[in-house]
Short mmCIF file of N, CA and C in Angstrom, two decimals:
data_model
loop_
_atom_site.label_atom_id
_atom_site.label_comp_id
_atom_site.label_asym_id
_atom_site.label_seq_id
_atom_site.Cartn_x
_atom_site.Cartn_y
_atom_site.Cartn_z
N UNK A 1 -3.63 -25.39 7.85
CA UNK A 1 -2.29 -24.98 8.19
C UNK A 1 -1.86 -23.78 7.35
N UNK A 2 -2.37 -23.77 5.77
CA UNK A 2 -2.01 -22.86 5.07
C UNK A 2 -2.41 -21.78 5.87
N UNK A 3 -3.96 -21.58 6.02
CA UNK A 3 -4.62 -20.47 6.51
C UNK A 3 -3.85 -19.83 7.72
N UNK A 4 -3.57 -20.66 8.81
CA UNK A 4 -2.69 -20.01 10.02
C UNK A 4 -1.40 -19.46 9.22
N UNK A 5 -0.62 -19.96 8.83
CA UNK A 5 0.31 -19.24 8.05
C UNK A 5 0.32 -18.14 7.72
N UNK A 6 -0.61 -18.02 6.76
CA UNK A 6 -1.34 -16.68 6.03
C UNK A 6 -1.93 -15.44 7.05
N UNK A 7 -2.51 -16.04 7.96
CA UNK A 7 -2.78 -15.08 8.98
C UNK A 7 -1.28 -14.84 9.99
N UNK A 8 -0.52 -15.58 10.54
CA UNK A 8 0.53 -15.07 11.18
C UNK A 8 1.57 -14.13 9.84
N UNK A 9 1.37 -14.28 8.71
CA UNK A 9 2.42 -13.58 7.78
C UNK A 9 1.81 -12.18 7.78
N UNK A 10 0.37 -11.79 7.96
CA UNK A 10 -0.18 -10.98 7.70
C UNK A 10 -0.42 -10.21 9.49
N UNK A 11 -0.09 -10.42 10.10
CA UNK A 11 -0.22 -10.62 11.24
C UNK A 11 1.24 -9.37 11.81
N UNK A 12 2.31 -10.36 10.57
CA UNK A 12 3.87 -10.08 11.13
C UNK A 12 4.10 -8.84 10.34
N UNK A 13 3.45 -8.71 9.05
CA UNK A 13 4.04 -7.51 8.42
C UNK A 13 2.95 -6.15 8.71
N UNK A 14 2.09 -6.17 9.49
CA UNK A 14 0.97 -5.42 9.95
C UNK A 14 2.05 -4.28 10.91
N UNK A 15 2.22 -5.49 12.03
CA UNK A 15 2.24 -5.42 13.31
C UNK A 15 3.68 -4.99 13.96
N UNK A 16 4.46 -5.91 13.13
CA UNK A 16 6.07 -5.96 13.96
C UNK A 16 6.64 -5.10 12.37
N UNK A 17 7.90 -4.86 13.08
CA UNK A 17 9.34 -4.51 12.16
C UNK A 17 9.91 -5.76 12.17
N UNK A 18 9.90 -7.11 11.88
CA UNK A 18 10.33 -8.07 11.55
C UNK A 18 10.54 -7.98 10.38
N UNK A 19 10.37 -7.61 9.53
CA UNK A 19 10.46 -7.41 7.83
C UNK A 19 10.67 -6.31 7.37
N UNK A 20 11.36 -5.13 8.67
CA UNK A 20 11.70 -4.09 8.01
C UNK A 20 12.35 -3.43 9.69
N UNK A 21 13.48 -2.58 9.17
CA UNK A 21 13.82 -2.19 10.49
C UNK A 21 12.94 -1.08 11.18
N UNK A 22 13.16 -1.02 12.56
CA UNK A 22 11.59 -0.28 13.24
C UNK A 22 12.16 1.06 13.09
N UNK A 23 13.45 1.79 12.14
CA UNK A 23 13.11 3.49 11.95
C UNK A 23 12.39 3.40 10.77
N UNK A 24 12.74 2.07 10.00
CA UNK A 24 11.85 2.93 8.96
C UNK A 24 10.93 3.15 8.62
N UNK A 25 9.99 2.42 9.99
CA UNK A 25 8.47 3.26 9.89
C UNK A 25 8.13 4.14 10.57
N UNK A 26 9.58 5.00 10.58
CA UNK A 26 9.36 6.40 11.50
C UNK A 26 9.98 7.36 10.65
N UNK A 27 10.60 6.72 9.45
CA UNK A 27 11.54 7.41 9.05
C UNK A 27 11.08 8.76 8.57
N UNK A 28 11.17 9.93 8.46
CA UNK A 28 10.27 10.73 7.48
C UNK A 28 11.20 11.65 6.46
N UNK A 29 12.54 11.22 6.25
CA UNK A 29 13.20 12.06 5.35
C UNK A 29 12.80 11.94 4.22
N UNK A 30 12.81 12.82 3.53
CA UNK A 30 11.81 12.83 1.90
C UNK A 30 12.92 12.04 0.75
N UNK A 31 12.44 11.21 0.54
CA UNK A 31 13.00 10.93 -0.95
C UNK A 31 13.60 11.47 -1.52
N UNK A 32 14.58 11.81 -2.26
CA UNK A 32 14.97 12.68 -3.34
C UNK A 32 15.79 11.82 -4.64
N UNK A 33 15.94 10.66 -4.15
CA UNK A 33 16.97 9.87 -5.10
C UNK A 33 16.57 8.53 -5.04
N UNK A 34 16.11 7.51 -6.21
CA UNK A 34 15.42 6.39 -5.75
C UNK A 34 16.33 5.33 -5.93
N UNK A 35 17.92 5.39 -5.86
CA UNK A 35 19.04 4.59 -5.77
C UNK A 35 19.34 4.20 -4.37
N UNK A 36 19.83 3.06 -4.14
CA UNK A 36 20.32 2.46 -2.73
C UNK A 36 21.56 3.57 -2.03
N UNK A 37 21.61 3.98 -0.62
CA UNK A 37 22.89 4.44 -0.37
C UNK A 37 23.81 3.33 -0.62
N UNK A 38 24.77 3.55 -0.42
CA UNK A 38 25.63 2.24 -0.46
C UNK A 38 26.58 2.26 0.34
N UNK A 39 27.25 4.24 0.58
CA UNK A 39 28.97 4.51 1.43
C UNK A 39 27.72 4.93 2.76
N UNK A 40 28.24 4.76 3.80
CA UNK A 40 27.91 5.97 4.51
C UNK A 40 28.01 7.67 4.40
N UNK A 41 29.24 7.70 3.44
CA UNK A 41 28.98 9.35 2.97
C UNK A 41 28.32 9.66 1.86
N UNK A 42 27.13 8.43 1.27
CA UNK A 42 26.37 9.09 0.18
C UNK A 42 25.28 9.90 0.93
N UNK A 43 25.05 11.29 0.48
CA UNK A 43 23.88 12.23 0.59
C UNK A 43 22.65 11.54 0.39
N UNK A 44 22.46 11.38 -0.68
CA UNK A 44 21.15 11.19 -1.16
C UNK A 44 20.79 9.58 -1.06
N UNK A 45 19.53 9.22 -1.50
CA UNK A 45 19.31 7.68 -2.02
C UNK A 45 19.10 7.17 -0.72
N UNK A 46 18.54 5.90 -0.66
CA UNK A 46 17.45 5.27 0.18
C UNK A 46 17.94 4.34 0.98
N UNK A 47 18.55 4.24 2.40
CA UNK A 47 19.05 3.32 3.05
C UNK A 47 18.30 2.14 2.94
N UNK A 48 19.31 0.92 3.70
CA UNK A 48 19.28 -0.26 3.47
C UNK A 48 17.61 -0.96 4.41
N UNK A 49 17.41 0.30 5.51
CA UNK A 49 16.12 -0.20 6.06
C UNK A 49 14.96 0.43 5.54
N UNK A 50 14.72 0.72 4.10
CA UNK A 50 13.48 1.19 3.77
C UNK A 50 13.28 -0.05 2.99
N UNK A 51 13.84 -0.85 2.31
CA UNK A 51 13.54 -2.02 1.86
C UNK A 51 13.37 -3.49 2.77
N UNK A 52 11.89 -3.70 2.95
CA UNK A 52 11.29 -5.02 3.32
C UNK A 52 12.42 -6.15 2.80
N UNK A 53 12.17 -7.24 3.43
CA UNK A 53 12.91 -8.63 2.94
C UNK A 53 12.63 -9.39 1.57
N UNK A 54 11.24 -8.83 1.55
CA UNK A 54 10.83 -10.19 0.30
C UNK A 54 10.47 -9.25 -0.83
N UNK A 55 11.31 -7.88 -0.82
CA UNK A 55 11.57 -7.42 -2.25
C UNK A 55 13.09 -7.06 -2.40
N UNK A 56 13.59 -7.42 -3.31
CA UNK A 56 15.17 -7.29 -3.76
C UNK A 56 15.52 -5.67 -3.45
N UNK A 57 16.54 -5.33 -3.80
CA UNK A 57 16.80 -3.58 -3.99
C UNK A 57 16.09 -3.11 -5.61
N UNK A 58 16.07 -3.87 -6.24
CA UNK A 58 15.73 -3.30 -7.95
C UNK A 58 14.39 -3.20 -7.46
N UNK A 59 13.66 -4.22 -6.89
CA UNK A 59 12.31 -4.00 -6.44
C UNK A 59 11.83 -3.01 -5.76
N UNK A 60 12.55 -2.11 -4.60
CA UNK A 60 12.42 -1.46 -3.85
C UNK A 60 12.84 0.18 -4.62
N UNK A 61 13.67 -0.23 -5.65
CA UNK A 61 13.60 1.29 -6.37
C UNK A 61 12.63 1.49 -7.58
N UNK A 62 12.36 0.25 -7.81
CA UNK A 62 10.75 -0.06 -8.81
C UNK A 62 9.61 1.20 -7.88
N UNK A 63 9.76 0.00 -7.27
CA UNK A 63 8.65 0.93 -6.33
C UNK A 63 8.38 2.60 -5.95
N UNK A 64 9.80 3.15 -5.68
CA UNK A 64 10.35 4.21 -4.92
C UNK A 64 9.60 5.36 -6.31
N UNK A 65 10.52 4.93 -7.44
CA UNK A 65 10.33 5.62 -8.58
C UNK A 65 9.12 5.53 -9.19
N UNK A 66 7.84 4.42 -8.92
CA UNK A 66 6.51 4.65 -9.66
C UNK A 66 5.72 5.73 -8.33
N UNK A 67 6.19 5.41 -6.78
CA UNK A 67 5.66 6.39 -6.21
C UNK A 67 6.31 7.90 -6.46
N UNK A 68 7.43 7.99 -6.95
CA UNK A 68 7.71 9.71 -7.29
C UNK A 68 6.90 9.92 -8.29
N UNK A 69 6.71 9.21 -9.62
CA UNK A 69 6.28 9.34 -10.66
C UNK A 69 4.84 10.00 -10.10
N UNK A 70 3.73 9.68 -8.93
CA UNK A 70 2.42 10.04 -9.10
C UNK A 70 2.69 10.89 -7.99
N UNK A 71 2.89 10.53 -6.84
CA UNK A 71 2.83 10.59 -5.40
C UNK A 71 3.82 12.24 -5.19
N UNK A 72 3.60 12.92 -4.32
CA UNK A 72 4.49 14.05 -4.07
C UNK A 72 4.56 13.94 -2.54
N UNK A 73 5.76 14.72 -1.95
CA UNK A 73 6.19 14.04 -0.73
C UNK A 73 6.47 13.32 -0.07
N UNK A 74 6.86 11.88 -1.06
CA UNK A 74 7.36 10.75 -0.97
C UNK A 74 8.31 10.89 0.54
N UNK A 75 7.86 9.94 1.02
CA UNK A 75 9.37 9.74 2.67
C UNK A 75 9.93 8.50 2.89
N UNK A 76 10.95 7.99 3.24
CA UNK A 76 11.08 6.86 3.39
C UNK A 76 10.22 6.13 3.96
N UNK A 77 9.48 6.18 5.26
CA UNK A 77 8.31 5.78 5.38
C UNK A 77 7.70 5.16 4.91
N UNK A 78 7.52 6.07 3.56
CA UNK A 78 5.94 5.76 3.03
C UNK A 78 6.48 4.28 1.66
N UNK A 79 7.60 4.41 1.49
CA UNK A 79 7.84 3.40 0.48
C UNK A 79 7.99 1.76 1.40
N UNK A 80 8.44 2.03 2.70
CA UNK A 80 8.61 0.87 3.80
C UNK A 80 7.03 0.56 3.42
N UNK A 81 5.99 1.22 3.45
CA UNK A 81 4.58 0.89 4.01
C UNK A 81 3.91 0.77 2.47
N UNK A 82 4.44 1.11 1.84
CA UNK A 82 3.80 0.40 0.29
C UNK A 82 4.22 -0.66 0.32
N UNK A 83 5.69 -1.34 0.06
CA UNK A 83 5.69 -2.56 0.06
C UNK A 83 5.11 -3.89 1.22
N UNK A 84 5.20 -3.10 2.63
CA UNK A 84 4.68 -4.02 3.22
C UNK A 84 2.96 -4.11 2.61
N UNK A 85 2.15 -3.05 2.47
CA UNK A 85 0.59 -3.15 1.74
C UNK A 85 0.84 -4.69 0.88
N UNK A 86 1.49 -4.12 -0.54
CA UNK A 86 1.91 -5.05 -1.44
C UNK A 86 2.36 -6.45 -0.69
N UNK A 87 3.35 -6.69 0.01
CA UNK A 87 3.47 -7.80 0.54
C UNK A 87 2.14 -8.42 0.88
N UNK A 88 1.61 -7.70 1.81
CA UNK A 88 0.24 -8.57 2.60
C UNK A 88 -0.81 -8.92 1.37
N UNK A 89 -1.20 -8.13 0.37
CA UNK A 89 -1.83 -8.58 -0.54
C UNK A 89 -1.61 -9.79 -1.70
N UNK A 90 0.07 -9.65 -1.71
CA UNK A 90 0.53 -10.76 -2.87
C UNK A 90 0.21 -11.84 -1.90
N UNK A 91 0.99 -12.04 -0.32
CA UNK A 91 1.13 -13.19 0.63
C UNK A 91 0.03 -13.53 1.09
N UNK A 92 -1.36 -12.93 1.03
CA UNK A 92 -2.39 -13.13 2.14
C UNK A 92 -3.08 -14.79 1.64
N UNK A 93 -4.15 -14.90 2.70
CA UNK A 93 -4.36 -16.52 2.19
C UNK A 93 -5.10 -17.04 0.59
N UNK A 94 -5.85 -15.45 0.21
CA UNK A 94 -6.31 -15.39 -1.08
C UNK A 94 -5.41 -14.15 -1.51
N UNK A 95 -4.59 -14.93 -2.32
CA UNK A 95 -3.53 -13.53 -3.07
C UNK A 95 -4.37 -12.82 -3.85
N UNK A 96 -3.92 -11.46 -3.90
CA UNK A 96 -4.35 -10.27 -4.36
C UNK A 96 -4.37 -10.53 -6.01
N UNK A 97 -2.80 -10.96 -5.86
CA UNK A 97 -2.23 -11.14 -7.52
C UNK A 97 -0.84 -11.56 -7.32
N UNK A 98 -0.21 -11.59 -8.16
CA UNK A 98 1.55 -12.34 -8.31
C UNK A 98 2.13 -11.02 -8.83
N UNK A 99 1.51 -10.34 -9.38
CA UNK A 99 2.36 -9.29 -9.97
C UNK A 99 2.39 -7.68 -8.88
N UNK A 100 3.38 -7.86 -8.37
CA UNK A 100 3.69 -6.60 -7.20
C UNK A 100 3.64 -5.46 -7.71
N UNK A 101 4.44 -4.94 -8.85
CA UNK A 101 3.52 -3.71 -9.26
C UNK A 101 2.77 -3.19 -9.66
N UNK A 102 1.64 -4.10 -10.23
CA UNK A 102 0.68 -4.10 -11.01
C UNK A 102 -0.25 -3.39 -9.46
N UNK A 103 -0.11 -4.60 -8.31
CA UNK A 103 -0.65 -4.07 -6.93
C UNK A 103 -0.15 -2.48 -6.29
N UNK A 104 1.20 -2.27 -6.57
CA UNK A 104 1.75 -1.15 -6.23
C UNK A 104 0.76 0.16 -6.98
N UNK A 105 0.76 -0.21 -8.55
CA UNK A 105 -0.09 0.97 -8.97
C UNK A 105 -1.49 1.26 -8.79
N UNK A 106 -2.20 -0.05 -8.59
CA UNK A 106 -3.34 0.00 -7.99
C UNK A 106 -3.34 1.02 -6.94
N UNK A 107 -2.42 0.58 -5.70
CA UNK A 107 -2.46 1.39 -4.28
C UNK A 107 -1.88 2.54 -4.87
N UNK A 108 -1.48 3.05 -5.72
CA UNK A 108 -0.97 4.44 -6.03
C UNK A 108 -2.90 5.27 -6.75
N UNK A 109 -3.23 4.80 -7.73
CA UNK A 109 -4.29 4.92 -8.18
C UNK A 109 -5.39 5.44 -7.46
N UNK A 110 -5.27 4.46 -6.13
CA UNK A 110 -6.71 4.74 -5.30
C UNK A 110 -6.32 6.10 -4.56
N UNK A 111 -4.87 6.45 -4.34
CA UNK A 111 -4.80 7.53 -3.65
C UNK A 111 -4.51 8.56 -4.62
N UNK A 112 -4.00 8.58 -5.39
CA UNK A 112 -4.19 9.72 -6.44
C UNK A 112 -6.04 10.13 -6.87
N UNK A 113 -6.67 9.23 -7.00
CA UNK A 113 -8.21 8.96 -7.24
C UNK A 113 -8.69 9.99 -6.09
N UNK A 114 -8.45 9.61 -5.09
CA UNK A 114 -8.88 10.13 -3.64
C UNK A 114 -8.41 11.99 -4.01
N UNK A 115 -7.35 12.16 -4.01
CA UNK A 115 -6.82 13.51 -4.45
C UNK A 115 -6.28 13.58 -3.00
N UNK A 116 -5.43 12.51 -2.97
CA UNK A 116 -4.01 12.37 -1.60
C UNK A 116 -2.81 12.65 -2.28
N UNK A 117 -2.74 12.40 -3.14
CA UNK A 117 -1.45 12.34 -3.81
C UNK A 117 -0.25 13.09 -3.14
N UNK A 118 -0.54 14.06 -2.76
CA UNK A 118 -0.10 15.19 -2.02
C UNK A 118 -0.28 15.43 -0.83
N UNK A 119 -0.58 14.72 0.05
CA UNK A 119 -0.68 14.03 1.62
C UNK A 119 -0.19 13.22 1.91
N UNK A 120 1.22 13.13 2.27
CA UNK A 120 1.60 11.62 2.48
C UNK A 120 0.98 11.11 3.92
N UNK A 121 0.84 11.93 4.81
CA UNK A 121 0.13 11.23 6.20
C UNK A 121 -1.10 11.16 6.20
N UNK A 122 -1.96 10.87 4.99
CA UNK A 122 -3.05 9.81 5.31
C UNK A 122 -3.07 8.78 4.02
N UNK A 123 -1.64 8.74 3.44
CA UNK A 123 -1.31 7.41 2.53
C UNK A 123 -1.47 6.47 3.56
N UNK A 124 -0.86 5.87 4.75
CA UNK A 124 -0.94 4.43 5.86
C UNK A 124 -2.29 4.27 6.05
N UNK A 125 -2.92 5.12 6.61
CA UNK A 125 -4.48 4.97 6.84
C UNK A 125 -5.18 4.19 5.12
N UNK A 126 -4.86 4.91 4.21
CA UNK A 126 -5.66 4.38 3.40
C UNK A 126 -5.40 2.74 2.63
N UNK A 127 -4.09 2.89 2.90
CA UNK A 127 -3.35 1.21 2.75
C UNK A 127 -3.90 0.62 3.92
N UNK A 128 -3.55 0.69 5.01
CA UNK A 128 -4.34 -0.24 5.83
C UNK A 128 -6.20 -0.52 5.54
N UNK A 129 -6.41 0.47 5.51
CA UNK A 129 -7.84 0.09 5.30
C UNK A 129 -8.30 -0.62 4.33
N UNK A 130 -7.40 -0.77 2.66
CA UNK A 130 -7.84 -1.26 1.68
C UNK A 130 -7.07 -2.74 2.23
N UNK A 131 -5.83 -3.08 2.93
CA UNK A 131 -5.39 -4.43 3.36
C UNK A 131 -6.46 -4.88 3.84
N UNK A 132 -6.86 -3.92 4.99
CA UNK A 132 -7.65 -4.70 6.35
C UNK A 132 -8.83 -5.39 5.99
N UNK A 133 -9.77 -4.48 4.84
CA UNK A 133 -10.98 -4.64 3.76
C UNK A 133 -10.83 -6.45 2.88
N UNK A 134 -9.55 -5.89 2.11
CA UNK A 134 -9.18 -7.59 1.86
C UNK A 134 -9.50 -9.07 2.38
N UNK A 135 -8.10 -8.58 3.96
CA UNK A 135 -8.08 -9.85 4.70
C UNK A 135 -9.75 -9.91 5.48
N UNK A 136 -10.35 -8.98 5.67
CA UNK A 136 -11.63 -9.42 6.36
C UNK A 136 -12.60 -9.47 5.76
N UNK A 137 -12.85 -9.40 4.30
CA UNK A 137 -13.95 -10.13 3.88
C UNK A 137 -13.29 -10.73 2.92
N UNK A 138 -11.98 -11.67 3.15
CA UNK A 138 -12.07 -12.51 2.29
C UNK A 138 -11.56 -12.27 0.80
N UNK A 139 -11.36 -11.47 0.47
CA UNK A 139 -10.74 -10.96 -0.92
C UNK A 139 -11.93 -11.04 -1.84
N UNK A 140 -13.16 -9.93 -1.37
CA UNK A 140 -14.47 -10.12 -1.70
C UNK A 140 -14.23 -8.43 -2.44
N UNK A 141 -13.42 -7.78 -1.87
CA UNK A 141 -13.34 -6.53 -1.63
C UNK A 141 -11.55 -5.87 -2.11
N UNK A 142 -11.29 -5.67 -3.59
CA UNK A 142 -9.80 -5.59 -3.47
C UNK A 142 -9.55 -4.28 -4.15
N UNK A 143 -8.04 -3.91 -4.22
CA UNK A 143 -7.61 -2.42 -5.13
C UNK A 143 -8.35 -2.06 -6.43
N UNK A 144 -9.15 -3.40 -7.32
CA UNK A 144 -9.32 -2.99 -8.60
C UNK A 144 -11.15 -2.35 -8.23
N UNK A 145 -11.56 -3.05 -7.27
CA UNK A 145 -12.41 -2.97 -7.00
C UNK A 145 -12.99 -1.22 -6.64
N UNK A 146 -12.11 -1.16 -6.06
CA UNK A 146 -12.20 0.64 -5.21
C UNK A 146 -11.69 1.46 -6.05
N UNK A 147 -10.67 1.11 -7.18
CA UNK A 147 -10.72 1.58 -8.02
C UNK A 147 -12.09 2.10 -9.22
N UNK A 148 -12.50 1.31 -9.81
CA UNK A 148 -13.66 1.07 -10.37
C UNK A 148 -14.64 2.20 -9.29
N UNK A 149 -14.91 1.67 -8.73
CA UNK A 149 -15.63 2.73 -7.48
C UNK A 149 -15.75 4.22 -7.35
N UNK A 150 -14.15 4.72 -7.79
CA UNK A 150 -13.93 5.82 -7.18
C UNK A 150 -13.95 6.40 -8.79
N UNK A 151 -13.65 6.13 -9.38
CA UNK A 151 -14.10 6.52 -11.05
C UNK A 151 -15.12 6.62 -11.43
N UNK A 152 -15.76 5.77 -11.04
CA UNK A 152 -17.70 6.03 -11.54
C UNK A 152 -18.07 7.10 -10.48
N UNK A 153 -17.70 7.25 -9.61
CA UNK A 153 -18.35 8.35 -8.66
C UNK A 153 -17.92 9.92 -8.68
N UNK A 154 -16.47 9.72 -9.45
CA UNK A 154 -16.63 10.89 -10.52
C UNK A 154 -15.64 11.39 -9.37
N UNK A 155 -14.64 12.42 -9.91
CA UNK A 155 -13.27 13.46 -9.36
C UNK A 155 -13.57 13.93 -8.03
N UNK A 156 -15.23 14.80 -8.19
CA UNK A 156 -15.26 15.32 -6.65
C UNK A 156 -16.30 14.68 -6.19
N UNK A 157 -16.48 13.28 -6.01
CA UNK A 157 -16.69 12.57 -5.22
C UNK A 157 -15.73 11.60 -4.94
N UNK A 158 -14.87 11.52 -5.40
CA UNK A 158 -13.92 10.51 -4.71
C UNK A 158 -12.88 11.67 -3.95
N UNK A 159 -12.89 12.74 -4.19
CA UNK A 159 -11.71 13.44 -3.94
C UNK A 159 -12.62 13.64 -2.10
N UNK A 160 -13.50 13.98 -2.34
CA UNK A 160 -14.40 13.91 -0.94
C UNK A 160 -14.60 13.25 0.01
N UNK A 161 -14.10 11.93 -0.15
CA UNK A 161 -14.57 11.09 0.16
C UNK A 161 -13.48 10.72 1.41
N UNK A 162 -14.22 10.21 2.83
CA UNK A 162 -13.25 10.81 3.66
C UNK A 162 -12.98 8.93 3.64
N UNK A 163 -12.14 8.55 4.89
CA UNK A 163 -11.76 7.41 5.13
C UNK A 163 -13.32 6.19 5.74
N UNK A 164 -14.05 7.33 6.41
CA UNK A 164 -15.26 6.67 6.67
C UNK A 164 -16.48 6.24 5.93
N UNK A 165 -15.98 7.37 4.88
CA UNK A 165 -16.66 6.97 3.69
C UNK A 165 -16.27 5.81 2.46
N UNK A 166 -15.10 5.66 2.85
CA UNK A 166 -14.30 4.70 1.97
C UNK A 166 -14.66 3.05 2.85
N UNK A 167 -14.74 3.32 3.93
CA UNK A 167 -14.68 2.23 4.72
C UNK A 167 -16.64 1.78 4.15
N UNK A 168 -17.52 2.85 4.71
CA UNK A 168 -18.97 2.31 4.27
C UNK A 168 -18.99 2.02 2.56
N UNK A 169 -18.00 2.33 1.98
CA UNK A 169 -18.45 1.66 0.13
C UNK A 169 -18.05 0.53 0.26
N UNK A 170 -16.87 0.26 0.65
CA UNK A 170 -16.41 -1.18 0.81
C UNK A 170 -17.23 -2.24 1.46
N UNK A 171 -17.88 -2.06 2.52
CA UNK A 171 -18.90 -2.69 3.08
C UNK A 171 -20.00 -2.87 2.26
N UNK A 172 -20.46 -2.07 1.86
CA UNK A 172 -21.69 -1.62 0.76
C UNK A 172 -21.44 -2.69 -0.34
N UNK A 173 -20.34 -2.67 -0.87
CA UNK A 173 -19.44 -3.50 -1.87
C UNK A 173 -19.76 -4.51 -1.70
N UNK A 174 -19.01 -5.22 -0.49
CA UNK A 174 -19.19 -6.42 0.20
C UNK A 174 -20.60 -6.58 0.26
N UNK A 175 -21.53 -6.10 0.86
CA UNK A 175 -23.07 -6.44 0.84
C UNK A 175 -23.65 -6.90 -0.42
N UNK A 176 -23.41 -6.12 -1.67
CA UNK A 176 -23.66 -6.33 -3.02
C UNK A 176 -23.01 -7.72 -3.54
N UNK A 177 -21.69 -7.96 -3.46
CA UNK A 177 -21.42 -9.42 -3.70
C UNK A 177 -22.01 -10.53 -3.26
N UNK A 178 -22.07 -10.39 -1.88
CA UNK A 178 -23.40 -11.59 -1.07
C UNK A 178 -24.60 -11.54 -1.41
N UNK A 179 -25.28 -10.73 -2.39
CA UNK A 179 -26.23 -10.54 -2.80
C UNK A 179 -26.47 -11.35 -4.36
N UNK A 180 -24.86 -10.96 -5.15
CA UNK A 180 -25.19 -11.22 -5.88
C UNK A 180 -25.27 -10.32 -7.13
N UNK A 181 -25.27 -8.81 -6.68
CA UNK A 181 -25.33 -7.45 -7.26
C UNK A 181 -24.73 -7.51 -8.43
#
């Protein structure tokens, strides 16, 4: 029963805007202020639908502000789709970890590693793929992992390294654990 759970939770924050309203995974206005709006006539700062359900507002400007700190071109968007990452990894049926930013910097890490930092439109692609990697082998395959990975293989090989190539290490990864490696 747990397991169905775990798969419909992972299922819901993938798939639907149930846990977040559906502009704000369209949203693309850039960040500039990592405080809540609050009036309708505040300028700046981060409406009420870039924050998911199952992180508070302090959580959601936690977040906002460790992605300005690395990340450039931050959008509302992209902070909706970090926390949902983070969600699916803390919630999945083998949790990632309990500690959400510890996961947040991970997923900041692997894309700074990559030399995205400065791309925000292929930040989703690379969160999904490190979720999807997770939930399908099992949590054989996680952020610290690809981390580790992309460091030993040195600046301009990870910076090279396209999504298909990220996808065959992870597999590769996975092969080596069933092995035993």
């Amino acid at each position: 029963m747990k397991y169905l759970a775990a798969i419909a939770l992972t299922f819901t924050i993938i798939s639907s805007p149930v846990l977040a309203d559906v502009d704000a995974d369209r949203d693309i206005t850039l960040v500039t202020k990592c405080t809540p709006k609050i009036f309708p006539s505040d300028r700046e700062g981060l409406p009420p639908s870039v924050s998911i359900e199952v992180f508070s507002w302090s959580d959601t400007t936690k977040v906002c502000n460790e992605m300005m700190r690395v990340l450039e071109g931050v959008r509302h968007k992209d902070i909706t789709n970090f926390e949902k990452a983070v969600a699916v990894l803390h919630f999945s049926q083998i949790s990632y970890g309990t500690d959400d930013m510890q996961i947040l910097k991970e997923l900041i890490e692997i894309i700074r590693l990559r030399g995205l930092y400065d791309k925000p439109d292929r930040w989703y692609e690379t969160n999904n793929l490190i979720v999807r990697a997770w939930n399908a082998f099992n949590g054989v395959v996680g952020p610290r992992h690809i981390i580790t990975f992309l460091r030993s293989a040195g600046p301009d090989a990870a910076k090279g390294l396209s999504d298909d190539g990220l996808t065959r290490m992870i597999i590769l990864m996975k092969h080596q654990y069933q092995r035993g490696d």
